[in-house]
Short mmCIF file of the C-alpha atoms (twelve columns), coordinates in Angstrom:
data_MODEL
# 
_entry.id   MODEL 
# 
loop_
_atom_site.group_PDB 
_atom_site.id 
_atom_site.type_symbol 
_atom_site.label_atom_id 
_atom_site.label_alt_id 
_atom_site.label_comp_id 
_atom_site.label_asym_id 
_atom_site.label_seq_id 
_atom_site.Cartn_x 
_atom_site.Cartn_y 
_atom_site.Cartn_z 
_atom_site.pdbx_PDB_model_num 
ATOM 1   C CA . UNK A 1   0.412   17.919  -7.865  1 
ATOM 2   C CA . UNK A 2   1.380   14.612  -9.189  1 
ATOM 3   C CA . UNK A 3   -1.254  12.359  -10.750 1 
ATOM 4   C CA . UNK A 4   -2.634  9.638   -8.491  1 
ATOM 5   C CA . UNK A 5   -0.598  6.472   -8.584  1 
ATOM 6   C CA . UNK A 6   -1.350  2.703   -8.208  1 
ATOM 7   C CA . UNK A 7   -0.121  0.887   -5.145  1 
ATOM 8   C CA . UNK A 8   -0.719  -2.916  -5.352  1 
ATOM 9   C CA . UNK A 9   -1.218  -5.039  -2.145  1 
ATOM 10  C CA . UNK A 10  -0.525  -8.750  -2.609  1 
ATOM 11  C CA . UNK A 11  -3.288  -11.485 -2.028  1 
ATOM 12  C CA . UNK A 12  -2.477  -13.732 1.071   1 
ATOM 13  C CA . UNK A 13  -1.260  -16.544 -1.282  1 
ATOM 14  C CA . UNK A 14  1.730   -15.365 -3.245  1 
ATOM 15  C CA . UNK A 15  3.135   -18.804 -4.175  1 
ATOM 16  C CA . UNK A 16  2.624   -20.907 -7.264  1 
ATOM 17  C CA . UNK A 17  1.921   -18.768 -10.308 1 
ATOM 18  C CA . UNK A 18  1.774   -15.474 -8.425  1 
ATOM 19  C CA . UNK A 19  5.174   -14.104 -9.445  1 
ATOM 20  C CA . UNK A 20  4.046   -14.489 -13.100 1 
ATOM 21  C CA . UNK A 21  0.891   -12.662 -12.361 1 
ATOM 22  C CA . UNK A 22  2.766   -9.902  -10.526 1 
ATOM 23  C CA . UNK A 23  4.980   -9.389  -13.583 1 
ATOM 24  C CA . UNK A 24  1.960   -9.217  -15.855 1 
ATOM 25  C CA . UNK A 25  0.341   -6.578  -13.558 1 
ATOM 26  C CA . UNK A 26  3.492   -4.377  -13.260 1 
ATOM 27  C CA . UNK A 27  3.919   -4.657  -17.093 1 
ATOM 28  C CA . UNK A 28  0.305   -3.540  -17.719 1 
ATOM 29  C CA . UNK A 29  0.824   0.147   -16.584 1 
ATOM 30  C CA . UNK A 30  2.765   2.304   -14.102 1 
ATOM 31  C CA . UNK A 31  2.690   0.899   -10.620 1 
ATOM 32  C CA . UNK A 32  4.613   2.795   -7.956  1 
ATOM 33  C CA . UNK A 33  4.789   0.276   -5.048  1 
ATOM 34  C CA . UNK A 34  3.919   -3.295  -4.189  1 
ATOM 35  C CA . UNK A 35  3.120   -4.462  -0.720  1 
ATOM 36  C CA . UNK A 36  3.717   -8.085  0.395   1 
ATOM 37  C CA . UNK A 37  0.962   -8.973  2.748   1 
ATOM 38  C CA . UNK A 38  1.224   -12.621 4.091   1 
ATOM 39  C CA . UNK A 39  -0.210  -13.882 7.383   1 
ATOM 40  C CA . UNK A 40  0.652   -16.723 9.610   1 
ATOM 41  C CA . UNK A 41  4.058   -17.652 8.026   1 
ATOM 42  C CA . UNK A 42  7.241   -17.806 9.879   1 
ATOM 43  C CA . UNK A 43  9.800   -15.268 8.553   1 
ATOM 44  C CA . UNK A 44  11.851  -17.822 6.785   1 
ATOM 45  C CA . UNK A 45  9.041   -18.965 4.607   1 
ATOM 46  C CA . UNK A 46  7.884   -15.358 4.099   1 
ATOM 47  C CA . UNK A 47  11.434  -14.424 3.073   1 
ATOM 48  C CA . UNK A 48  11.581  -17.272 0.486   1 
ATOM 49  C CA . UNK A 49  8.176   -16.251 -0.943  1 
ATOM 50  C CA . UNK A 50  9.294   -12.644 -1.097  1 
ATOM 51  C CA . UNK A 51  12.607  -13.316 -3.087  1 
ATOM 52  C CA . UNK A 52  11.121  -13.751 -6.630  1 
ATOM 53  C CA . UNK A 53  8.589   -10.955 -6.044  1 
ATOM 54  C CA . UNK A 54  11.109  -8.456  -4.864  1 
ATOM 55  C CA . UNK A 55  13.372  -9.299  -7.836  1 
ATOM 56  C CA . UNK A 56  10.456  -8.630  -10.258 1 
ATOM 57  C CA . UNK A 57  9.648   -5.286  -8.572  1 
ATOM 58  C CA . UNK A 58  13.394  -4.376  -8.519  1 
ATOM 59  C CA . UNK A 59  13.672  -4.967  -12.290 1 
ATOM 60  C CA . UNK A 60  10.746  -2.555  -12.909 1 
ATOM 61  C CA . UNK A 61  11.657  0.059   -10.409 1 
ATOM 62  C CA . UNK A 62  8.733   -0.581  -8.198  1 
ATOM 63  C CA . UNK A 63  9.053   -0.094  -4.559  1 
ATOM 64  C CA . UNK A 64  8.704   -3.195  -2.533  1 
ATOM 65  C CA . UNK A 65  7.005   -2.752  0.709   1 
ATOM 66  C CA . UNK A 66  6.486   -5.412  3.533   1 
ATOM 67  C CA . UNK A 67  3.274   -5.357  5.481   1 
ATOM 68  C CA . UNK A 68  3.451   -5.393  9.366   1 
ATOM 69  C CA . UNK A 69  6.908   -6.718  9.882   1 
ATOM 70  C CA . UNK A 70  9.876   -4.573  10.474  1 
ATOM 71  C CA . UNK A 71  12.123  -7.566  11.042  1 
ATOM 72  C CA . UNK A 72  11.102  -9.124  7.700   1 
ATOM 73  C CA . UNK A 73  11.561  -5.790  5.893   1 
ATOM 74  C CA . UNK A 74  15.138  -5.607  7.308   1 
ATOM 75  C CA . UNK A 75  15.951  -9.263  6.722   1 
ATOM 76  C CA . UNK A 76  15.112  -9.040  2.922   1 
ATOM 77  C CA . UNK A 77  16.375  -5.486  2.400   1 
ATOM 78  C CA . UNK A 78  12.814  -4.311  1.386   1 
ATOM 79  C CA . UNK A 79  12.294  -0.687  0.275   1 
ATOM 80  C CA . UNK A 80  10.029  -0.134  3.216   1 
ATOM 81  C CA . UNK A 81  7.360   -1.235  5.733   1 
ATOM 82  C CA . UNK A 82  3.705   -0.617  6.177   1 
ATOM 83  C CA . UNK A 83  2.766   -0.471  9.797   1 
ATOM 84  C CA . UNK A 84  -0.637  -1.183  11.295  1 
ATOM 85  C CA . UNK A 85  -1.501  0.571   14.558  1 
ATOM 86  C CA . UNK A 86  0.033   -2.445  16.475  1 
ATOM 87  C CA . UNK A 87  3.004   -3.227  14.422  1 
ATOM 88  C CA . UNK A 88  5.660   -1.194  16.138  1 
ATOM 89  C CA . UNK A 89  6.519   2.550   15.925  1 
ATOM 90  C CA . UNK A 90  7.644   4.714   13.111  1 
ATOM 91  C CA . UNK A 91  10.814  5.534   15.211  1 
ATOM 92  C CA . UNK A 92  11.626  1.853   15.699  1 
ATOM 93  C CA . UNK A 93  11.267  1.081   11.891  1 
ATOM 94  C CA . UNK A 94  13.358  4.068   11.035  1 
ATOM 95  C CA . UNK A 95  16.101  3.038   13.432  1 
ATOM 96  C CA . UNK A 96  16.098  -0.513  12.029  1 
ATOM 97  C CA . UNK A 97  15.667  0.169   8.347   1 
ATOM 98  C CA . UNK A 98  17.484  3.399   7.867   1 
ATOM 99  C CA . UNK A 99  16.787  6.890   6.410   1 
ATOM 100 C CA . UNK A 100 16.091  5.663   3.007   1 
ATOM 101 C CA . UNK A 101 13.127  3.284   3.921   1 
ATOM 102 C CA . UNK A 102 9.515   4.089   3.038   1 
ATOM 103 C CA . UNK A 103 7.522   3.975   6.205   1 
ATOM 104 C CA . UNK A 104 3.777   3.897   5.826   1 
ATOM 105 C CA . UNK A 105 1.160   3.773   8.739   1 
ATOM 106 C CA . UNK A 106 -2.341  2.727   8.660   1 
ATOM 107 C CA . UNK A 107 -4.603  5.518   10.088  1 
ATOM 108 C CA . UNK A 108 -8.100  4.171   9.322   1 
ATOM 109 C CA . UNK A 109 -10.428 7.150   9.504   1 
ATOM 110 C CA . UNK A 110 -8.561  8.960   12.203  1 
ATOM 111 C CA . UNK A 111 -7.216  12.494  11.483  1 
ATOM 112 C CA . UNK A 112 -5.439  12.340  14.983  1 
ATOM 113 C CA . UNK A 113 -3.681  9.056   14.126  1 
ATOM 114 C CA . UNK A 114 -2.498  10.496  10.680  1 
ATOM 115 C CA . UNK A 115 -1.241  13.613  12.305  1 
ATOM 116 C CA . UNK A 116 0.641   11.580  14.930  1 
ATOM 117 C CA . UNK A 117 2.331   9.362   12.092  1 
ATOM 118 C CA . UNK A 118 3.360   12.487  10.209  1 
ATOM 119 C CA . UNK A 119 4.866   14.004  13.289  1 
ATOM 120 C CA . UNK A 120 6.749   10.704  13.960  1 
ATOM 121 C CA . UNK A 121 8.332   10.746  10.527  1 
ATOM 122 C CA . UNK A 122 6.151   8.452   8.329   1 
ATOM 123 C CA . UNK A 123 6.595   8.726   4.647   1 
ATOM 124 C CA . UNK A 124 2.914   8.246   3.998   1 
ATOM 125 C CA . UNK A 125 -0.251  7.860   5.717   1 
ATOM 126 C CA . UNK A 126 -3.180  5.294   4.549   1 
ATOM 127 C CA . UNK A 127 -6.795  6.030   5.158   1 
ATOM 128 C CA . UNK A 128 -9.660  3.465   4.748   1 
ATOM 129 C CA . UNK A 129 -11.550 1.432   4.087   1 
ATOM 130 C CA . UNK A 130 -13.463 3.699   1.755   1 
ATOM 131 C CA . UNK A 131 -15.674 0.862   0.419   1 
ATOM 132 C CA . UNK A 132 -16.759 -2.634  1.524   1 
ATOM 133 C CA . UNK A 133 -14.015 -5.132  0.987   1 
ATOM 134 C CA . UNK A 134 -13.663 -8.851  1.106   1 
ATOM 135 C CA . UNK A 135 -9.848  -8.766  1.500   1 
ATOM 136 C CA . UNK A 136 -9.942  -8.161  5.320   1 
ATOM 137 C CA . UNK A 137 -12.381 -7.458  8.037   1 
ATOM 138 C CA . UNK A 138 -13.266 -3.783  8.041   1 
ATOM 139 C CA . UNK A 139 -13.605 -2.034  11.392  1 
ATOM 140 C CA . UNK A 140 -13.113 1.455   10.233  1 
ATOM 141 C CA . UNK A 141 -14.755 3.168   7.269   1 
ATOM 142 C CA . UNK A 142 -13.521 6.495   5.978   1 
ATOM 143 C CA . UNK A 143 -15.133 9.220   3.943   1 
ATOM 144 C CA . UNK A 144 -13.356 10.695  0.887   1 
ATOM 145 C CA . UNK A 145 -13.308 14.043  2.544   1 
ATOM 146 C CA . UNK A 146 -10.535 12.943  4.871   1 
ATOM 147 C CA . UNK A 147 -8.222  12.837  1.815   1 
ATOM 148 C CA . UNK A 148 -9.344  16.399  0.849   1 
ATOM 149 C CA . UNK A 149 -8.769  17.584  4.473   1 
ATOM 150 C CA . UNK A 150 -5.272  16.011  4.599   1 
ATOM 151 C CA . UNK A 151 -4.211  17.497  1.255   1 
ATOM 152 C CA . UNK A 152 -5.291  20.878  2.287   1 
ATOM 153 C CA . UNK A 153 -2.893  20.866  5.425   1 
ATOM 154 C CA . UNK A 154 -0.016  18.375  4.779   1 
ATOM 155 C CA . UNK A 155 2.641   17.739  2.290   1 
ATOM 156 C CA . UNK A 156 2.975   14.047  3.189   1 
ATOM 157 C CA . UNK A 157 1.347   11.649  0.617   1 
ATOM 158 C CA . UNK A 158 -1.944  9.859   1.456   1 
ATOM 159 C CA . UNK A 159 -2.989  6.402   0.440   1 
ATOM 160 C CA . UNK A 160 -6.598  5.355   -0.012  1 
ATOM 161 C CA . UNK A 161 -7.381  1.649   0.720   1 
ATOM 162 C CA . UNK A 162 -10.251 -0.582  1.041   1 
ATOM 163 C CA . UNK A 163 -12.588 -1.852  -1.675  1 
ATOM 164 C CA . UNK A 164 -11.311 0.291   -4.374  1 
ATOM 165 C CA . UNK A 165 -12.399 -0.627  -7.912  1 
ATOM 166 C CA . UNK A 166 -11.886 1.054   -11.310 1 
ATOM 167 C CA . UNK A 167 -15.565 2.197   -10.916 1 
ATOM 168 C CA . UNK A 168 -15.241 3.956   -7.465  1 
ATOM 169 C CA . UNK A 169 -11.583 5.130   -7.836  1 
ATOM 170 C CA . UNK A 170 -12.445 8.497   -9.453  1 
ATOM 171 C CA . UNK A 171 -14.150 9.720   -6.289  1 
ATOM 172 C CA . UNK A 172 -10.893 9.015   -4.337  1 
ATOM 173 C CA . UNK A 173 -8.612  10.643  -7.037  1 
ATOM 174 C CA . UNK A 174 -10.725 13.750  -6.989  1 
ATOM 175 C CA . UNK A 175 -10.818 13.879  -3.235  1 
ATOM 176 C CA . UNK A 176 -7.162  14.013  -3.126  1 
ATOM 177 C CA . UNK A 177 -5.602  10.459  -2.798  1 
ATOM 178 C CA . UNK A 178 -1.936  10.408  -3.969  1 
ATOM 179 C CA . UNK A 179 -2.036  6.538   -4.170  1 
ATOM 180 C CA . UNK A 180 -4.756  3.934   -4.488  1 
ATOM 181 C CA . UNK A 181 -3.954  0.787   -2.685  1 
ATOM 182 C CA . UNK A 182 -5.760  -2.075  -4.439  1 
ATOM 183 C CA . UNK A 183 -5.761  -5.793  -3.849  1 
ATOM 184 C CA . UNK A 184 -8.943  -7.798  -4.670  1 
ATOM 185 C CA . UNK A 185 -9.826  -5.683  -7.694  1 
ATOM 186 C CA . UNK A 186 -6.545  -6.664  -9.247  1 
ATOM 187 C CA . UNK A 187 -6.042  -10.296 -8.186  1 
ATOM 188 C CA . UNK A 188 -9.654  -11.533 -8.360  1 
ATOM 189 C CA . UNK A 189 -9.608  -11.535 -12.068 1 
ATOM 190 C CA . UNK A 190 -7.215  -10.683 -15.081 1 
ATOM 191 C CA . UNK A 191 -4.518  -8.593  -13.261 1 
ATOM 192 C CA . UNK A 192 -3.269  -6.982  -16.545 1 
ATOM 193 C CA . UNK A 193 -6.871  -5.990  -17.487 1 
ATOM 194 C CA . UNK A 194 -7.529  -4.625  -14.121 1 
ATOM 195 C CA . UNK A 195 -4.464  -2.489  -13.922 1 
ATOM 196 C CA . UNK A 196 -5.343  -1.051  -17.493 1 
ATOM 197 C CA . UNK A 197 -8.875  -0.354  -16.087 1 
ATOM 198 C CA . UNK A 198 -7.482  1.548   -13.178 1 
ATOM 199 C CA . UNK A 199 -5.248  3.650   -15.400 1 
ATOM 200 C CA . UNK A 200 -8.224  4.645   -17.633 1 
ATOM 201 C CA . UNK A 201 -10.278 5.380   -14.456 1 
ATOM 202 C CA . UNK A 202 -7.559  7.514   -12.846 1 
ATOM 203 C CA . UNK A 203 -6.717  9.439   -16.054 1 
ATOM 204 C CA . UNK A 204 -10.277 10.063  -16.665 1 
ATOM 205 C CA . UNK A 205 -10.998 12.399  -13.759 1 
# 
């Protein structure tokens, strides 16, 4: 089984100096994917903000995933899309983005939603939040054993998200997370040091 990998989720503000911060984070250790998560912008503005970030990810062979919007993912030729439960279906995303696209689905703490996503052809399922987080309003908390349950039954990778820090990451790695999706723990301080801290925590299991 491959080691757990890091999946970075953007802060809501990705303008200004953020492209340089993203480059620093990606250069600090192996990161498998980056998710662009912006809210309340029209697609034209979001595409303009995405352009330098997508280039930075492309240069480092990091998958560039768009949160929520199938149409934005298609417009900019992203590597994939991450769908919440109200952001369209896997089938629609597959039809519009093609066979190669990485399609992830938020499943909260629901085994049923995860199995449905898998059957629909998702490339990964995301469980969480596992811990309190300030990044977004949490309505669903998941327990680490849902990762263990999933790993025991399915080949599809699972992503853990929500309040993950280097201190609590080992519990999720041990439970069976294939990816740790992290945002605040990276961007609320020195991003390069945070990536390095996650690498140490994930290797130390």
